[in-house]
mmCIF file of C-alpha atoms in Angstrom:
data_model
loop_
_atom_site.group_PDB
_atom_site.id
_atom_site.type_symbol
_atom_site.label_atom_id
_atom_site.label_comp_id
_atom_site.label_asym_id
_atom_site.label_seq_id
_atom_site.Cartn_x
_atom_site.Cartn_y
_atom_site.Cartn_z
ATOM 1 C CA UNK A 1 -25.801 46.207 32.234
ATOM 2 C CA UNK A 2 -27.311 47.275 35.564
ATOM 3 C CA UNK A 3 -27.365 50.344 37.806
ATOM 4 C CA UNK A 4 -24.510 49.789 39.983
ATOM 5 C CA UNK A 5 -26.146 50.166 43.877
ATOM 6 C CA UNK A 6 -22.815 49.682 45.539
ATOM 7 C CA UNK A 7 -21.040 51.440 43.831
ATOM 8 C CA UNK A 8 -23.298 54.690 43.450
ATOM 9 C CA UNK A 9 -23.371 54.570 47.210
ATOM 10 C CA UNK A 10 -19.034 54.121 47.394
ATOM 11 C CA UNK A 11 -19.208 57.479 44.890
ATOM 12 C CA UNK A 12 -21.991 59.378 46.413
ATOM 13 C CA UNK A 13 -20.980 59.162 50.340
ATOM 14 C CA UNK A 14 -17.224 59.050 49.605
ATOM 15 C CA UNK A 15 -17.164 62.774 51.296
ATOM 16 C CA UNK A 16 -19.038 61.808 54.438
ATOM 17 C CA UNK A 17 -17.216 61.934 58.009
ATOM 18 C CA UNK A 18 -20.726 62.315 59.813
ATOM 19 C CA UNK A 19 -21.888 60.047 62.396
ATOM 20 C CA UNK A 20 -23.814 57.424 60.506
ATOM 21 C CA UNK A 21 -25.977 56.352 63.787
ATOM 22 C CA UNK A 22 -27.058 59.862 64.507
ATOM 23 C CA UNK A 23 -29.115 59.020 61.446
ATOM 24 C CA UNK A 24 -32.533 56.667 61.104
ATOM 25 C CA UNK A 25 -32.560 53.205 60.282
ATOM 26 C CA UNK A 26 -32.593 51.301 56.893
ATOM 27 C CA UNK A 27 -36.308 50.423 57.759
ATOM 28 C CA UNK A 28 -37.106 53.951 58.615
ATOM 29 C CA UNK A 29 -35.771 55.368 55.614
ATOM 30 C CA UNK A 30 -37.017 53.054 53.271
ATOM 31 C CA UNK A 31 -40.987 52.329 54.974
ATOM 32 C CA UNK A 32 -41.094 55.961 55.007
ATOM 33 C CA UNK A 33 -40.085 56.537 51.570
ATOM 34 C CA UNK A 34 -42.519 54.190 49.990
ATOM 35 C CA UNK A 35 -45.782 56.071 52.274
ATOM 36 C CA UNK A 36 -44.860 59.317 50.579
ATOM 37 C CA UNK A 37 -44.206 57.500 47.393
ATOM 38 C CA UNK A 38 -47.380 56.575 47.109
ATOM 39 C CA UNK A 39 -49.807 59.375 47.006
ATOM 40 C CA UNK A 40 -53.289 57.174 49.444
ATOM 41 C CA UNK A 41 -50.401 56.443 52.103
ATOM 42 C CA UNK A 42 -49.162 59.973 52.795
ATOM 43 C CA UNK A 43 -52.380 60.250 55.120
ATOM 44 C CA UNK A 44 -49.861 57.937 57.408
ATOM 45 C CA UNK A 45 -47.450 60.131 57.557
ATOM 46 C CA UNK A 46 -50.108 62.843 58.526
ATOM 47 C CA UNK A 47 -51.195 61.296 61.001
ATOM 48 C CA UNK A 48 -48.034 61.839 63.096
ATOM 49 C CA UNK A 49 -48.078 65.299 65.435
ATOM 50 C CA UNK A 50 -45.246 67.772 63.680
ATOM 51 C CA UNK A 51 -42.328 67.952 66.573
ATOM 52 C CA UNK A 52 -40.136 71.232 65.985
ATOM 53 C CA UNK A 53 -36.964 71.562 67.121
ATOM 54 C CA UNK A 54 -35.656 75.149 67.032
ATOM 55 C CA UNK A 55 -32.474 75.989 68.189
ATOM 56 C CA UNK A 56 -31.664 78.606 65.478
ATOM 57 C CA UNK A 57 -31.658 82.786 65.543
ATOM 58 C CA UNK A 58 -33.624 85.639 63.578
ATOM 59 C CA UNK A 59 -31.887 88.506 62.922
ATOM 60 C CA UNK A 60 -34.093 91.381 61.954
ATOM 61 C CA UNK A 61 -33.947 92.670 58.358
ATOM 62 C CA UNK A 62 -31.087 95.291 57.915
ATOM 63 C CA UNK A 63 -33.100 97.552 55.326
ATOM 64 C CA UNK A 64 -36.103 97.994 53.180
ATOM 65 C CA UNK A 65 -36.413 95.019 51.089
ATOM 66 C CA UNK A 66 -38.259 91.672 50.416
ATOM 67 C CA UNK A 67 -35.953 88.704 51.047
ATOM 68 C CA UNK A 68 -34.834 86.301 48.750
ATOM 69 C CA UNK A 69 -33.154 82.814 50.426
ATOM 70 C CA UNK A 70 -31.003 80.880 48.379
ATOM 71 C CA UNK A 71 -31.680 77.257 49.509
ATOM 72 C CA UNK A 72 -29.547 74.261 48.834
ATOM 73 C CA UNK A 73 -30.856 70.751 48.330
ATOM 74 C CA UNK A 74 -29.289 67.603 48.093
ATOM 75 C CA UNK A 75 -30.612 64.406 45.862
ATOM 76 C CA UNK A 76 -30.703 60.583 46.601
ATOM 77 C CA UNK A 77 -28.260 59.344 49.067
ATOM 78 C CA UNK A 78 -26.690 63.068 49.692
ATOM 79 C CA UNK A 79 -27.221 64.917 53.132
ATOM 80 C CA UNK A 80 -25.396 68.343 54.543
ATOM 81 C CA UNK A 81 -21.601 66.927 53.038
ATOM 82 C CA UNK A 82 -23.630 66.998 49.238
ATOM 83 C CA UNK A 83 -23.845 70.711 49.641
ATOM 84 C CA UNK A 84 -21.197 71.749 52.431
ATOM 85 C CA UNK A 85 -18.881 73.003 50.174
ATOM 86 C CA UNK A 86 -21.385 75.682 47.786
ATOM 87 C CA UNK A 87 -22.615 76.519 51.035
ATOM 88 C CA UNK A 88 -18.997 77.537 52.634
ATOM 89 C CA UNK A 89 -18.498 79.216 49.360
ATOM 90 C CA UNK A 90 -21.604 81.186 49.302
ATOM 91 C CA UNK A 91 -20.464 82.442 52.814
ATOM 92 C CA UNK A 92 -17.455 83.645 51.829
ATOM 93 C CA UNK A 93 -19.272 85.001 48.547
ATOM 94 C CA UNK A 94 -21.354 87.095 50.586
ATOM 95 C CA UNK A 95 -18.773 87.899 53.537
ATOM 96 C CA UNK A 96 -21.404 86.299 56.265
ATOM 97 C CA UNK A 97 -20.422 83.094 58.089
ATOM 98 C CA UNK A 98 -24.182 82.757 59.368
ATOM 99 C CA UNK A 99 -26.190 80.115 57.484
ATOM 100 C CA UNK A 100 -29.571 77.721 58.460
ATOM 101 C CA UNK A 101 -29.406 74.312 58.420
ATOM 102 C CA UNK A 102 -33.292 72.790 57.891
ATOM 103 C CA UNK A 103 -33.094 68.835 58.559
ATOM 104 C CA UNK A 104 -37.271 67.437 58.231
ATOM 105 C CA UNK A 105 -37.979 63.917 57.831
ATOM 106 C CA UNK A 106 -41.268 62.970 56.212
ATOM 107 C CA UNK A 107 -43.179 63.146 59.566
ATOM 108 C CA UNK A 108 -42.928 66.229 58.791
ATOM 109 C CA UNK A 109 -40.859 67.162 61.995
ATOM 110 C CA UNK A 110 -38.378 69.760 61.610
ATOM 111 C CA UNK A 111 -34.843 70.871 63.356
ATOM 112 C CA UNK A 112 -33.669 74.458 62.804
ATOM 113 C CA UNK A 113 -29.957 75.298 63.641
ATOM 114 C CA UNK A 114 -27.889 78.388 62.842
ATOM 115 C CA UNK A 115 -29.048 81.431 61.937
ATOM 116 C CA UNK A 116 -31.655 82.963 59.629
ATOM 117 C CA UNK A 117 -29.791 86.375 58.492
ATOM 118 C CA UNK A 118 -31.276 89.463 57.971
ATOM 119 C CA UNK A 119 -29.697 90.540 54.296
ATOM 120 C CA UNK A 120 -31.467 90.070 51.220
ATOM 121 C CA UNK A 121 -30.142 86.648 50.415
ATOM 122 C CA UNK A 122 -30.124 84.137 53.168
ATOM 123 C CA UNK A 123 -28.610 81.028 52.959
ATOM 124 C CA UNK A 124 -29.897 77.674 54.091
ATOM 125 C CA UNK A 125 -28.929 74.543 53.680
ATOM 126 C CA UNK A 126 -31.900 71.721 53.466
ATOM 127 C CA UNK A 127 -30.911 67.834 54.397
ATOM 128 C CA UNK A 128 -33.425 65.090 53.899
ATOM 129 C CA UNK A 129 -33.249 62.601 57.446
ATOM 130 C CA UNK A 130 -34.475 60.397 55.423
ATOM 131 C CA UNK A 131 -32.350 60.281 52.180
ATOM 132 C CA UNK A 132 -32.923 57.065 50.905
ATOM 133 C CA UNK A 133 -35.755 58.900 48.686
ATOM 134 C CA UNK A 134 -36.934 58.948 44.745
ATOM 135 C CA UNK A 135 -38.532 61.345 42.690
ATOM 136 C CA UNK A 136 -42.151 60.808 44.257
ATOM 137 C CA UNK A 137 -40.931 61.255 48.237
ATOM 138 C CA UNK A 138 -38.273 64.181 47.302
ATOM 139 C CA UNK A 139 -41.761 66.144 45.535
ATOM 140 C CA UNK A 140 -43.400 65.183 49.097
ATOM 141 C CA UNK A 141 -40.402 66.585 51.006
ATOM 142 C CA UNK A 142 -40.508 70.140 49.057
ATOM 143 C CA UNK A 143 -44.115 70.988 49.393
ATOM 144 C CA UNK A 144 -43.400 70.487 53.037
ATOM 145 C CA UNK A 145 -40.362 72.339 53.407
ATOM 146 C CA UNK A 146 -40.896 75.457 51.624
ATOM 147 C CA UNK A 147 -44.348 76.128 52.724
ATOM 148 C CA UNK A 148 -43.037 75.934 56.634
ATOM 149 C CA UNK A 149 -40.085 78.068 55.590
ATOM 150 C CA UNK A 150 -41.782 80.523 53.901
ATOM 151 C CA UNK A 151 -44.464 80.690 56.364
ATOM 152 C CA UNK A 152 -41.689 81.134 59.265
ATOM 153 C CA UNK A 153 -39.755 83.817 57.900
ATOM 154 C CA UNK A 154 -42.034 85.605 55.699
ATOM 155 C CA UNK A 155 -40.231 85.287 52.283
ATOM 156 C CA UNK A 156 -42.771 84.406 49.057
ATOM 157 C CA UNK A 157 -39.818 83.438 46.647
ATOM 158 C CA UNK A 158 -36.752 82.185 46.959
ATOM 159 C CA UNK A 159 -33.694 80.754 44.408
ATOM 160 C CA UNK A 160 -32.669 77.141 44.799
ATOM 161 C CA UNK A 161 -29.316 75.074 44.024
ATOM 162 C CA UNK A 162 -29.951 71.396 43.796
ATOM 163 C CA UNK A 163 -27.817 68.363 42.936
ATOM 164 C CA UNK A 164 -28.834 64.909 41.166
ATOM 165 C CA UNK A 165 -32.624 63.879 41.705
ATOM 166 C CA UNK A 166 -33.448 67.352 43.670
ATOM 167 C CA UNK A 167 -33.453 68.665 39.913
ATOM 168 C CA UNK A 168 -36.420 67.388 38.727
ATOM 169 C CA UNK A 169 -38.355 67.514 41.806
ATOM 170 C CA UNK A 170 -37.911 71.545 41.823
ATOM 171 C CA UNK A 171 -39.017 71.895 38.218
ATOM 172 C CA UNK A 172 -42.162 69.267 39.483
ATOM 173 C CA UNK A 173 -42.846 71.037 42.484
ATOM 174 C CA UNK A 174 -43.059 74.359 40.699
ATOM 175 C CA UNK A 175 -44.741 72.988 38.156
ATOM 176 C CA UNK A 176 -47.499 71.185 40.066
ATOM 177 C CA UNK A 177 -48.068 74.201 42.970
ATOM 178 C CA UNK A 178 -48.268 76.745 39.965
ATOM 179 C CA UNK A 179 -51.871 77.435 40.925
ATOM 180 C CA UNK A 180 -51.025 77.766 44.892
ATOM 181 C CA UNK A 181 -51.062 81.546 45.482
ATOM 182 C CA UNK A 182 -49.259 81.276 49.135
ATOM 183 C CA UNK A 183 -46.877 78.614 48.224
ATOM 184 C CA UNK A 184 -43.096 80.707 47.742
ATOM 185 C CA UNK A 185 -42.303 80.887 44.028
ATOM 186 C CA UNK A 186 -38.723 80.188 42.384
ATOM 187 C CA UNK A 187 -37.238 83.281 40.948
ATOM 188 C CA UNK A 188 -33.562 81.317 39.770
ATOM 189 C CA UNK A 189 -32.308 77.895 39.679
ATOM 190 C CA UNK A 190 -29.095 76.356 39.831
ATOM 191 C CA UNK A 191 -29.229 72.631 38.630
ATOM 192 C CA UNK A 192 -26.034 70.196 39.202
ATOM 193 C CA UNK A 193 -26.212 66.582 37.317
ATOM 194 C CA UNK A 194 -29.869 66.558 36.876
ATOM 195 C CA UNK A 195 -31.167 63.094 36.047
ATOM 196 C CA UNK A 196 -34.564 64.917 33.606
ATOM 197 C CA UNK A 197 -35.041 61.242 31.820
ATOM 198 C CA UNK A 198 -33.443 58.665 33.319
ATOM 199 C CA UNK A 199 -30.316 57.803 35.144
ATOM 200 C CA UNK A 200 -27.791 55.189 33.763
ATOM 201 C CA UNK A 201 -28.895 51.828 33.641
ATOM 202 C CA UNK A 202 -32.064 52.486 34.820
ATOM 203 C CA UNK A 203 -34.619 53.314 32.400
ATOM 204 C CA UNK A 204 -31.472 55.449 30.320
ATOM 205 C CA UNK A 205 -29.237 52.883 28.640
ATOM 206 C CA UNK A 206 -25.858 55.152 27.642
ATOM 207 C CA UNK A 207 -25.759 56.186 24.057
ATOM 208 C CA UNK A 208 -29.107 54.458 22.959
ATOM 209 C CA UNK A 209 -31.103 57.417 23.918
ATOM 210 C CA UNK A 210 -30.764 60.934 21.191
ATOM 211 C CA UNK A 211 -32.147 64.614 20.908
ATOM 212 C CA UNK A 212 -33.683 65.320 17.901
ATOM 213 C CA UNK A 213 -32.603 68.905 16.148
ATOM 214 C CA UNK A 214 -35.194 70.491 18.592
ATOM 215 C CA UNK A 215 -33.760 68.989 21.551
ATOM 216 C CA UNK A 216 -36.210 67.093 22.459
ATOM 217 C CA UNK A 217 -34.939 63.116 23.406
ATOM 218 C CA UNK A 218 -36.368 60.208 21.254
ATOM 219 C CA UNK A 219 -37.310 57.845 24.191
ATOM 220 C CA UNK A 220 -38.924 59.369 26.993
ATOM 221 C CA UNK A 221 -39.867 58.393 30.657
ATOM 222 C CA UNK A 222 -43.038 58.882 32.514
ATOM 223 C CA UNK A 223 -41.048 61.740 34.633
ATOM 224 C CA UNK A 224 -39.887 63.550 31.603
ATOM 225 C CA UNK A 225 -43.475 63.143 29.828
ATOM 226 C CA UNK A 226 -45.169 64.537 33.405
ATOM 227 C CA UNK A 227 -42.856 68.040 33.515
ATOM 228 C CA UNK A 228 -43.471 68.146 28.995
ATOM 229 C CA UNK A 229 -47.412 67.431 29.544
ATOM 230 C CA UNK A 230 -46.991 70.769 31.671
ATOM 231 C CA UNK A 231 -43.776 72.807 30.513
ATOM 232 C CA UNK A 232 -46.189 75.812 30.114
ATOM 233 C CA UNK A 233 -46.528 75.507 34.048
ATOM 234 C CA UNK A 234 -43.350 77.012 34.690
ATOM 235 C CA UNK A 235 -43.083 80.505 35.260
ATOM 236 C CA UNK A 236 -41.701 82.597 32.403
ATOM 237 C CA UNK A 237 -39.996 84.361 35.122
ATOM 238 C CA UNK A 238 -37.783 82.102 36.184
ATOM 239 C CA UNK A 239 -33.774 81.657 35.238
ATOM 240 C CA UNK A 240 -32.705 78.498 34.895
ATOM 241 C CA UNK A 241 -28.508 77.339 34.955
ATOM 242 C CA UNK A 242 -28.312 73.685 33.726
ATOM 243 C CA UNK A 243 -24.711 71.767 34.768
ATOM 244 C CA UNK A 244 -23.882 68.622 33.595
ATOM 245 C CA UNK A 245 -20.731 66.350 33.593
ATOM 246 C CA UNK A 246 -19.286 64.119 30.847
ATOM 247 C CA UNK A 247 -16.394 62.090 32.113
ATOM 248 C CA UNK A 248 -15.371 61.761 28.153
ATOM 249 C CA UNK A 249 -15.397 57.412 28.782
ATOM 250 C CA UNK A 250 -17.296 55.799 26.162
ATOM 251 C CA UNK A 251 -20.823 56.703 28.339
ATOM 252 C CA UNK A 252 -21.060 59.871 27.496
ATOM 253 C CA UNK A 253 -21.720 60.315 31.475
ATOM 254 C CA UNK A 254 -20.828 61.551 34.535
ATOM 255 C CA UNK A 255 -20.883 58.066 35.684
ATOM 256 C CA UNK A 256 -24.625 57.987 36.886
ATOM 257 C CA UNK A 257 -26.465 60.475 34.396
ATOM 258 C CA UNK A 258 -25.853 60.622 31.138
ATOM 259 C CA UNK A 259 -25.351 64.005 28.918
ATOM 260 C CA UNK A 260 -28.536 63.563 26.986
ATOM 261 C CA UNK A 261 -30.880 62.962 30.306
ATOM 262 C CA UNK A 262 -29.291 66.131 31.997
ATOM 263 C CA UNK A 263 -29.326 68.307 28.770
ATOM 264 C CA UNK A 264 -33.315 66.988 27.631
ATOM 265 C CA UNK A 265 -34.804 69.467 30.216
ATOM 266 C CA UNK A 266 -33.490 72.036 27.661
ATOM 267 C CA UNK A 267 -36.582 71.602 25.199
ATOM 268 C CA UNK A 268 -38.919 71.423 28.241
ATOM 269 C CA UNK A 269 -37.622 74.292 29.791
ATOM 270 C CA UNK A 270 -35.908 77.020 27.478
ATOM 271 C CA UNK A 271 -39.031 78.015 25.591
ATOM 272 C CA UNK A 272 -40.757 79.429 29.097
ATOM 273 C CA UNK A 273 -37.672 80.625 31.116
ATOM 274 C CA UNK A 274 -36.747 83.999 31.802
ATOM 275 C CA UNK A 275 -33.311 82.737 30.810
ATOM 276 C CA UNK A 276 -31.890 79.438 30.404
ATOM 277 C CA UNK A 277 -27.923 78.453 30.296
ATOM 278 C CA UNK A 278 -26.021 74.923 29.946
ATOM 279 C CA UNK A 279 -22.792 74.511 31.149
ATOM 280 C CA UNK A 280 -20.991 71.177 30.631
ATOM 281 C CA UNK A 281 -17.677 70.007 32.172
ATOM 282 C CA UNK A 282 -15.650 67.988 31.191
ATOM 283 C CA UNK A 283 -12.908 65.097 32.450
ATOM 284 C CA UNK A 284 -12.838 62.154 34.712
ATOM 285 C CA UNK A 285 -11.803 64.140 37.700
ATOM 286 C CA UNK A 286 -13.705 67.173 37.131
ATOM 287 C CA UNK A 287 -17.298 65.833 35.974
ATOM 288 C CA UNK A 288 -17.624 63.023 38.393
ATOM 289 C CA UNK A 289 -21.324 63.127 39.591
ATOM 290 C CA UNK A 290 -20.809 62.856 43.082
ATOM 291 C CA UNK A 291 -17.458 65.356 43.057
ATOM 292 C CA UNK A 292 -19.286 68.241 40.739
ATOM 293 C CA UNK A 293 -20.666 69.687 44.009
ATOM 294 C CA UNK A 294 -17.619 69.972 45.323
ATOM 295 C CA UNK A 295 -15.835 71.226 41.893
ATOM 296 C CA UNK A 296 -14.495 75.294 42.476
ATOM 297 C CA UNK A 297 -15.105 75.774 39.127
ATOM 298 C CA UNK A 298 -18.840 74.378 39.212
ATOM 299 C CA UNK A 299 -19.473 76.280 42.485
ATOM 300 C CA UNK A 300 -17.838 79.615 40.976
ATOM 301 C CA UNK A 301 -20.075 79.704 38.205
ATOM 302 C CA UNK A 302 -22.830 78.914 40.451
ATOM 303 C CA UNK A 303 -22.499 81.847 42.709
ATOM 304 C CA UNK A 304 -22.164 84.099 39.829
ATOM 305 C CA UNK A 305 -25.552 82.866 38.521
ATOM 306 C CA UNK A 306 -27.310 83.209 41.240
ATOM 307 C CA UNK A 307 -25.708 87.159 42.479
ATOM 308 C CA UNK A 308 -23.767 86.152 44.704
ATOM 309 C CA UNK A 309 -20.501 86.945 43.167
ATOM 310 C CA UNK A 310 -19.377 89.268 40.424
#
C-alpha cells in the first residue's frame, strides 16, 4: 500500500512527444529541488546571476484597460504537454493564436517565447525546467515567476489554471504574499485534481480519511493545517472553481488524489471567496488524473469560468 512512482510517472508523461534531453538532468532536477525546498539553502540558488532569454513580442494594448493574464501552471512531473491542450482551447476561445510560453528553472533564469498580446486577457503558459518539484520548491517557483511577469508587462493581477500540486501552491503563495503590496494578486482560479491533504498513499490512505458535516477532513496534514492556520489570508475577492475526478473504483480517486483531499479545500476556502464552485467528474476514462487536463468537457467548463467563453 504504497504510492506507485512508476506508475504515476507511466500516467503523468503518457502525453509527452518532447525531446527528453533538451531537458536537465536527474541530478539537476532533484539537487535543485531540495535547495529551494529548504528555506537556509535558497541563498544557493541566489547566488547564481539571472540569465534571460527573450525571444518573445509585445504588442501594445489595443484600448483603455488594465490587463488581466490568464496563466497556466502545471504540477509535479507535468511541463508544456500538462497544459497544451486548455491552452489551444483558450486560443480558439478567444479567436487569437498568440500565446507566451515562460520556462524558469530555480536559478531563477528565464526563457520567453511567443507573444505577449495586447487584449485584456493574455495567455501564457508557465513550465517548470525543473519539474521534478514538491509543494515547498513549486511555492519557490511562483514568487519568482509572477513577480518578474508582472514587473515585465505591467499587469498587478492576473487569473490562474493549475493542475495537481500547482493547486495548493497558488492558494499558499497567495496566502503567504497577502501582505506584499507589489506582488500581482489572483482575481479567479481554476483548480484541476488538487492534492489540498494528501495524495494517495502518501500521507492520504483511500477511504480512511472523512469530512465532517462542515467539510472540514478528520485527519489533516501539515500542508492543509498551514493554508487553515491562515484561510482568512485569502482575498475575499477571489473566485475559486474546484475540479476533481473520481474514477468510481473502490478508491474513491482519480487514481493519485482522492475525492476527499481535492474537495477539503472547500471548508478552507468557501467561507472567504468571492465565489466558490466544485465540479466532480466522473468515470475511468474521463476522471483520470493525468487525462482531466486534456478532458473537453473539463477544459469547456474551465473557459467559461474564467470569461473566456459564453
Amino acid at each position: 500500500m504504497f504510492f506507485n512512482t512508476k506508475k504515476y510517472k507511466e500516467e503523468a508523461e503518457k502525453n509527452r512527444k518532447h525531446n527528453l534531453s533538451k531537458e536537465p538532468s536527474r541530478f539537476n532536477m532533484i539537487s535543485l529541488a531540495i535547495l529551494a525546498t529548504i528555506a537556509p539553502l535558497r541563498i544557493f540558488l541566489r547566488l547564481h546571476k539571472r540569465r534571460i532569454e527573450d525571444n518573445a513580442t509585445v504588442e501594445s494594448k489595443t484600448g483603455d484597460f488594465e490587463q488581466i493574464p490568464i496563466i497556466y501552471f502545471h504540477g509535479f512531473r507535468g511541463g508544456d504537454y500538462t497544459t497544451n491542450i486548455m491552452v489551444k482551447q483558450a486560443l480558439k476561445d478567444k479567436n487569437n493564436a498568440k500565446f507566451l510560453k515562460v520556462t524558469a528553472d530555480l536559478l531563477g533564469n528565464f526563457k520567453l517565447e511567443g507573444t505577449w498580446t495586447g487584449d485584456q486577457n493574455p495567455i501564457v503558459q508557465v513550465v517548470f525546467r525543473q519539474r521534478i518539484v514538491g509543494v515547498y520548491a513549486i511555492d519557490y517557483y511562483l514568487r519568482l515567476i509572477l513577480p518578474f511577469l508582472a514587473n515585465r508587462y505591467h499587469f498587478k493581477h492576473y487569473r490562474a489554471v493549475a493542475h495537481s500540486l500547482a493547486c495548493p501552491c497558488i492558494v499558499r503563495t497567495e496566502m503567504r504574499t497577502y501582505h506584499r503590496k507589489n506582488f500581482p494578486r489572483l482575481t479567479m482560479c481554476a483548480f484541476i485534481a488538487g492534492p489540498f491533504d494528501g495524495v494517495t498513499y502518501m500521507g492520504d490512505i483511500p477511504n480512511v480519511n472523512g469530512l465532517n458535516r462542515n467539510g472540514r477532513p478528520a485527519v489533516i496534514n501539515l500542508h492543509y493545517l498551514y493554508l487553515l492556520f491562515r484561510r482568512k489570508r485569502f482575498n475575499p475577492d477571489i473566485s475559486v472553481l474546484n475540479i476533481y475526478g473520481n474514477v468510481l473504483d473502490n478508491t474513491n480517486s482519480d487514481k493519485f488524489i482522492s475525492v476527499i483531499s481535492a474537495k477539503s479545500i472547500r471548508y478552507i476556502l468557501a467561507p472567504h471567496a468571492k465565489s466558490y464552485h466544485e465540479v466532480e467528474i466522473r468515470g475511468k476514462k474521463y476522471a483520470e488524473h493525468s487525462w482531466m487536463h486534456d478532458n473537453p468537457l473539463v477544459i469547456s467548463i474551465i473557459d467559461k469560468f474564467i470569461g473566456l467563453k459564453k
